[in-house]
Coordinates of N, CA and C in Angstrom, one line a residue:
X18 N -1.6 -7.9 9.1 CA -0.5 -8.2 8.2 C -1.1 -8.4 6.8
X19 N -0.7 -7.6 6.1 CA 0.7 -7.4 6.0 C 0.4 -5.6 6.4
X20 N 1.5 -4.9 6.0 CA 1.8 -3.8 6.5 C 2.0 -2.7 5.7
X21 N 1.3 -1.8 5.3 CA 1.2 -0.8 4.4 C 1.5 0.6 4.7
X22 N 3.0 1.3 4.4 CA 2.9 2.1 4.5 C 3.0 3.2 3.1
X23 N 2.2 4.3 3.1 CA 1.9 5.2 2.1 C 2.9 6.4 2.4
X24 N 3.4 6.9 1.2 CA 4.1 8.0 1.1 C 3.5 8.6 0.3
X25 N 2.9 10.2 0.6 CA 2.2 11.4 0.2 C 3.1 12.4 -0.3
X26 N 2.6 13.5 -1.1 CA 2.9 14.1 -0.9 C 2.5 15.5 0.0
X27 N 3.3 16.1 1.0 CA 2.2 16.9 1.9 C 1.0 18.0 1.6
X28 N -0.3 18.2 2.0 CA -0.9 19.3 1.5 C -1.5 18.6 -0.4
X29 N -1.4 17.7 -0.8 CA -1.9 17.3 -1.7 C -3.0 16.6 -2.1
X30 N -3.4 16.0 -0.7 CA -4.5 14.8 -0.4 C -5.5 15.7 0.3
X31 N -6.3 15.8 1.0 CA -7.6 16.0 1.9 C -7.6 15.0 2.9
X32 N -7.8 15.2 3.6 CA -8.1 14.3 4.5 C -9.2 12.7 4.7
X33 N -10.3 13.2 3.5 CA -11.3 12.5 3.0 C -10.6 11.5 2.2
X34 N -9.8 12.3 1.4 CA -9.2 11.4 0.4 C -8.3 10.7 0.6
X35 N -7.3 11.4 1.9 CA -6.2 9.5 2.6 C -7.2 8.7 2.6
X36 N -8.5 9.0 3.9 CA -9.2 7.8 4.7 C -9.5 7.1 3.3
X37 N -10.3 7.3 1.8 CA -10.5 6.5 0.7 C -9.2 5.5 -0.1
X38 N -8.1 6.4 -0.1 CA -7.1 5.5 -0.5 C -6.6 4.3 0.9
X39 N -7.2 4.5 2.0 CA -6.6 3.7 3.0 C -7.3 2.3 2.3
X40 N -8.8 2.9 2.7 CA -9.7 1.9 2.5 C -10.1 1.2 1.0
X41 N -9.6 2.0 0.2 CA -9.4 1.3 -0.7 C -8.4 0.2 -0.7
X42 N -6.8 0.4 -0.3 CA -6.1 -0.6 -0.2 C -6.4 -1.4 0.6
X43 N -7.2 -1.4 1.7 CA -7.5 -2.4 3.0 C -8.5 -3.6 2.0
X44 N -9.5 -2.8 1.5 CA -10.5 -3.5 0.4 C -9.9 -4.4 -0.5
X45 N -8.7 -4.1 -1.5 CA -8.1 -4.8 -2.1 C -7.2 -6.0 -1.8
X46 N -6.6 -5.5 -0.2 CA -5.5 -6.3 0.5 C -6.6 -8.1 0.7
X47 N -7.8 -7.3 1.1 CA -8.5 -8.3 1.6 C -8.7 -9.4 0.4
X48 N -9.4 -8.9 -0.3 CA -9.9 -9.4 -1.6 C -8.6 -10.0 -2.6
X49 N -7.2 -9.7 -3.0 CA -6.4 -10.1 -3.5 C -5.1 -11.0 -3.0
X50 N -4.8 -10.6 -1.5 CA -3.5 -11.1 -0.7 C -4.2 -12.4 0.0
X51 N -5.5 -12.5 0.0 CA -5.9 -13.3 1.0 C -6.0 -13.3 2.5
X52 N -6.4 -11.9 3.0 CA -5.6 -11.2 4.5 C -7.5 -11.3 4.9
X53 N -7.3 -11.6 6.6 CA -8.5 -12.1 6.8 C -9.0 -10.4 7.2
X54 N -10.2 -10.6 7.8 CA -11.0 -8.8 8.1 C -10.2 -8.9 9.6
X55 N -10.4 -7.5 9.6 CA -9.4 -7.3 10.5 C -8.2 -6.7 10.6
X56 N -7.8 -7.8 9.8 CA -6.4 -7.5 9.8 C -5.6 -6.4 8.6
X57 N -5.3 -5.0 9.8 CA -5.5 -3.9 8.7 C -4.2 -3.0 9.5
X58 N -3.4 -2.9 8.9 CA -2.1 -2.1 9.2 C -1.5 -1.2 8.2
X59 N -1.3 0.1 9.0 CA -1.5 0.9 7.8 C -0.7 2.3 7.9
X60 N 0.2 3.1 7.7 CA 0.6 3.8 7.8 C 0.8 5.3 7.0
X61 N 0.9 6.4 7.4 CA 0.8 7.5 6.3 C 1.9 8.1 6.4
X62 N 3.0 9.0 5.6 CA 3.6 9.7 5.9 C 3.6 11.2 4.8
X63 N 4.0 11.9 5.4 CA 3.7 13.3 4.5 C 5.2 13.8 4.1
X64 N 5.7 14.2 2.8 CA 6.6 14.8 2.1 C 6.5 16.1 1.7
X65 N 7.5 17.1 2.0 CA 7.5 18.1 1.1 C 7.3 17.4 -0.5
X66 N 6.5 18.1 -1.4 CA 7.3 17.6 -2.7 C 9.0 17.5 -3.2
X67 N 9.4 18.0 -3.0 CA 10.8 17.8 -3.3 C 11.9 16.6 -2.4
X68 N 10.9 16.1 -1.1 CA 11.2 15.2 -0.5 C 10.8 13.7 -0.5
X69 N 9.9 14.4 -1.5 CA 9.1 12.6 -2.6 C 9.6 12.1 -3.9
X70 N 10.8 12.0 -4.4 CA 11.3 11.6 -5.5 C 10.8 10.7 -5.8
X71 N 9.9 10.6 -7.0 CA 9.5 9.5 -7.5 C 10.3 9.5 -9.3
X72 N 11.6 8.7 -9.7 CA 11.5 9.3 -10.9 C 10.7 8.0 -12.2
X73 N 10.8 7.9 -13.2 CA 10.3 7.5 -14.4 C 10.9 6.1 -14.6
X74 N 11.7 6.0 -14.6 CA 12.9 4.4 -14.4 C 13.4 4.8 -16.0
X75 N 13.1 5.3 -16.6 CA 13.7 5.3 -17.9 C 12.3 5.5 -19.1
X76 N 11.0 5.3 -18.1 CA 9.4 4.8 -18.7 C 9.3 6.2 -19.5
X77 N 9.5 7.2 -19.4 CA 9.3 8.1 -20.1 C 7.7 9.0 -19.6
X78 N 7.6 9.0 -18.5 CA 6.7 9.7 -18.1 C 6.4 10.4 -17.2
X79 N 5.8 11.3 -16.5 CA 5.1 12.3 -15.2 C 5.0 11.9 -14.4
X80 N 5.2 12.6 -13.3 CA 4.3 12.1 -11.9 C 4.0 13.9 -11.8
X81 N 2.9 13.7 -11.1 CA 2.0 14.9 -10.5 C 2.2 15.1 -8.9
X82 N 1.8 16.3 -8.2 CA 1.3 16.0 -6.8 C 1.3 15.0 -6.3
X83 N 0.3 14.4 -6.8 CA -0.9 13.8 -6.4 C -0.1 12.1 -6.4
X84 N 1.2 12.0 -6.3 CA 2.0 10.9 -6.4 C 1.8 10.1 -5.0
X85 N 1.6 8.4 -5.5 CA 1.6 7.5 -3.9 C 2.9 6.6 -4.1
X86 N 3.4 6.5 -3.3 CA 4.9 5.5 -2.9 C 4.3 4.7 -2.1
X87 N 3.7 3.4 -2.6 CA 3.2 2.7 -1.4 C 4.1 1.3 -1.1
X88 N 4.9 1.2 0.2 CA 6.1 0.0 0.7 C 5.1 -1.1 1.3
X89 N 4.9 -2.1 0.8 CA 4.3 -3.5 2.1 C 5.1 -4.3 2.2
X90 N 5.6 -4.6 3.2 CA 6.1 -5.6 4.1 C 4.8 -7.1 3.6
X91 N 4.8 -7.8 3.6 CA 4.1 -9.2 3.6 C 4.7 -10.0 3.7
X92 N 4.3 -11.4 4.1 CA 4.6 -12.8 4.1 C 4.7 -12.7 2.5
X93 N 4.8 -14.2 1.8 CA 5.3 -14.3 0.7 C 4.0 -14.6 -0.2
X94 N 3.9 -13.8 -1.4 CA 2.7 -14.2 -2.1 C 3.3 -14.6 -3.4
X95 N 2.0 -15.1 -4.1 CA 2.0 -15.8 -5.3 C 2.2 -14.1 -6.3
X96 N 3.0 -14.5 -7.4 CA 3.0 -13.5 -9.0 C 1.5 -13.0 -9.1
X97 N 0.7 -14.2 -9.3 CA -0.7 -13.9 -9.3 C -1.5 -12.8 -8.8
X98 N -1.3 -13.2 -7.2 CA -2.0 -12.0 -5.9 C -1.1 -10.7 -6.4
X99 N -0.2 -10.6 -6.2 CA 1.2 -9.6 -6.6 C 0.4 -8.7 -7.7
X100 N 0.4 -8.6 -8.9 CA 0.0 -8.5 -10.2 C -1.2 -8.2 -9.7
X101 N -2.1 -8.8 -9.4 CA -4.0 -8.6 -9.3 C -3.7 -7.6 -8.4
X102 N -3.1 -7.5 -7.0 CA -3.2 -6.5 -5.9 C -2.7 -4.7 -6.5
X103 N -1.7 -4.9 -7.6 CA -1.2 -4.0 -8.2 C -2.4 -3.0 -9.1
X104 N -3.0 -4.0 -9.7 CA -4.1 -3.5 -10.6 C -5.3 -3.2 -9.9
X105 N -5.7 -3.9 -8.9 CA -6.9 -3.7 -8.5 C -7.1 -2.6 -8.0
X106 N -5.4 -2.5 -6.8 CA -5.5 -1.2 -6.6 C -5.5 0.2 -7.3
X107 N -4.9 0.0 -8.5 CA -5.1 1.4 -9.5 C -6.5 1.5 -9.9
X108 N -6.8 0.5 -10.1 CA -8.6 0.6 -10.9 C -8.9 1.1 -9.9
X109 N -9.1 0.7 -8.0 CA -9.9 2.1 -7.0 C -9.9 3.0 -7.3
X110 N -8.5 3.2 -6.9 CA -8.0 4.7 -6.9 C -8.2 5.6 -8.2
X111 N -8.5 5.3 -9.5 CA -8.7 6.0 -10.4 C -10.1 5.9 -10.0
X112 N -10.9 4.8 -10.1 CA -12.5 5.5 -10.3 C -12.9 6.2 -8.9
X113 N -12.1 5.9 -7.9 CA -12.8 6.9 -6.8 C -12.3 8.4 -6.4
X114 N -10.7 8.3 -7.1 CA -10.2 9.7 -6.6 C -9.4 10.5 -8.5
X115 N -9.8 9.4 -9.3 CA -9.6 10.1 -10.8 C -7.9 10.3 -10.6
X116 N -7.1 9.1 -9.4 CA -5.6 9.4 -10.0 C -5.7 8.6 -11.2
X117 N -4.2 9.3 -11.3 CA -3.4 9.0 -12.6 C -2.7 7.5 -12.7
X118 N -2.8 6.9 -13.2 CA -1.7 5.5 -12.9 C -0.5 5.8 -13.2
X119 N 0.1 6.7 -13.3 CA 1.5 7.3 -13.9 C 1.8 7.9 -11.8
X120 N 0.9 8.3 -11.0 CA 1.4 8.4 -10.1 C 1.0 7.3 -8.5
X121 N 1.0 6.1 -9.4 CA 1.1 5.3 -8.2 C 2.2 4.3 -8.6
X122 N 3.1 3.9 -7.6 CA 4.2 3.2 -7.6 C 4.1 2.3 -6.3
X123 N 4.3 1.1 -6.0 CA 4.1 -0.1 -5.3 C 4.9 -0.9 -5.6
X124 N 5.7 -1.2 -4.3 CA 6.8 -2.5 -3.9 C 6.4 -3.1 -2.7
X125 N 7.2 -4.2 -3.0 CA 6.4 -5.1 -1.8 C 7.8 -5.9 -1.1
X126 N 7.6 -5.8 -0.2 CA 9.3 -6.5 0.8 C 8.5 -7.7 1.2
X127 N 9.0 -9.1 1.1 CA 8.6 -10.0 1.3 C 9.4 -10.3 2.9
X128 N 8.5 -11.3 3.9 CA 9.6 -11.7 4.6 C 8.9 -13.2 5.1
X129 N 9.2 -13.5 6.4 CA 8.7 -15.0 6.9 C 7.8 -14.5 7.9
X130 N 7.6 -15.8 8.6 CA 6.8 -15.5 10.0 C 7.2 -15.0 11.1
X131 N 8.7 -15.7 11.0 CA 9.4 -15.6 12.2 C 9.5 -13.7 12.4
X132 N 9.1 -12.6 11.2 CA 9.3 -11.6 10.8 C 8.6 -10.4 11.7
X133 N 7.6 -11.3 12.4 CA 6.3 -10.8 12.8 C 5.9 -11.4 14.6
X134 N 5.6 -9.8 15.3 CA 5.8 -10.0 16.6 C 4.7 -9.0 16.8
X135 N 2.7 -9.3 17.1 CA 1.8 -8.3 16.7 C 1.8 -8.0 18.3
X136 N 2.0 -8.6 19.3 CA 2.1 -7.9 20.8 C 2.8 -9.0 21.7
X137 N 3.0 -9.0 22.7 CA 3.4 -9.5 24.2 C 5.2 -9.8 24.2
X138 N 5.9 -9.3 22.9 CA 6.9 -9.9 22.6 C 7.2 -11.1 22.1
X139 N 5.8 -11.9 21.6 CA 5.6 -13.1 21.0 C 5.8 -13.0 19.3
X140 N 6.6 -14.3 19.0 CA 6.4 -14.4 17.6 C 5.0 -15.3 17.2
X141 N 3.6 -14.6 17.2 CA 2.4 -14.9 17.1 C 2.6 -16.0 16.0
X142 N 3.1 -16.2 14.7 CA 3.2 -16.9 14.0 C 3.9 -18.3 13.9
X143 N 4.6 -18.3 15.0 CA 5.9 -19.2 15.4 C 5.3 -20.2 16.7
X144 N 4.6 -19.5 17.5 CA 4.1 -19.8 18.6 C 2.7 -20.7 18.4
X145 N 1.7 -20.6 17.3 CA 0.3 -21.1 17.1 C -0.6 -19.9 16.9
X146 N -0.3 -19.1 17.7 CA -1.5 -18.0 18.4 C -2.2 -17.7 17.0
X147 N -1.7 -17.5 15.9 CA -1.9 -17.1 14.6 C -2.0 -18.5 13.4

């Protein structure tokens, strides 16, 4: 936890290059959210382009292919983590895959413990186990 899922666009990435953007976000989750090793949840999904709307909000600018929609679910974080996780992750992803910061977009759904059920039908967080 928390829970990352990535929206692609299809045929735009390599294969090399999801597994880098994964691991770059896992890298940062660790280092910024405070999320222990391990704990790595992660999802990919693939879009036609025309099935990936990403527009400008009014910012006045591009998206390329090469666009990420990335949704995390998390427990509740500080402005601080929020903000640093935002950045850190663009600084990867540009020096390792030369995106554009015009095409990465990140929201984050906050929730509780009680939100989170990782196997047996238990709420691991409610219960101790976690």
């Amino acid at each position: 936890m928390p829970l990352l899922q990535f929206n692609l666009v299809k045929d735009a990435w390599t294969k090399e290059q999801v597994q880098t953007i994964l691991d770059s976000a896992y890298d940062v989750t660790l280092k910024t959210l405070g999320a222990p090793q391990g704990d790595r949840y992660q999802t990919v999904s693939y879009y036609d382009p025309d099935d990936l709307i990403m527009g400008d909000t009014g910012l006045g600018f591009q998206r390329s292919e090469k666009r990420i929609l990335l949704n995390i679910r998390t427990r509740p974080r500080t402005r601080e983590q929020k903000i640093n996780f935002y950045h850190q992750l663009m600084e990867q992803l540009h020096d390792k895959l030369r995106l554009d910061a015009n095409d990465l977009m990140i929201t984050m759904i906050v929730n509780t413990d009680e939100d989170w059920s990782f196997t047996s039908g238990k709420a691991q967080f409610l219960t101790g186990d976690l």
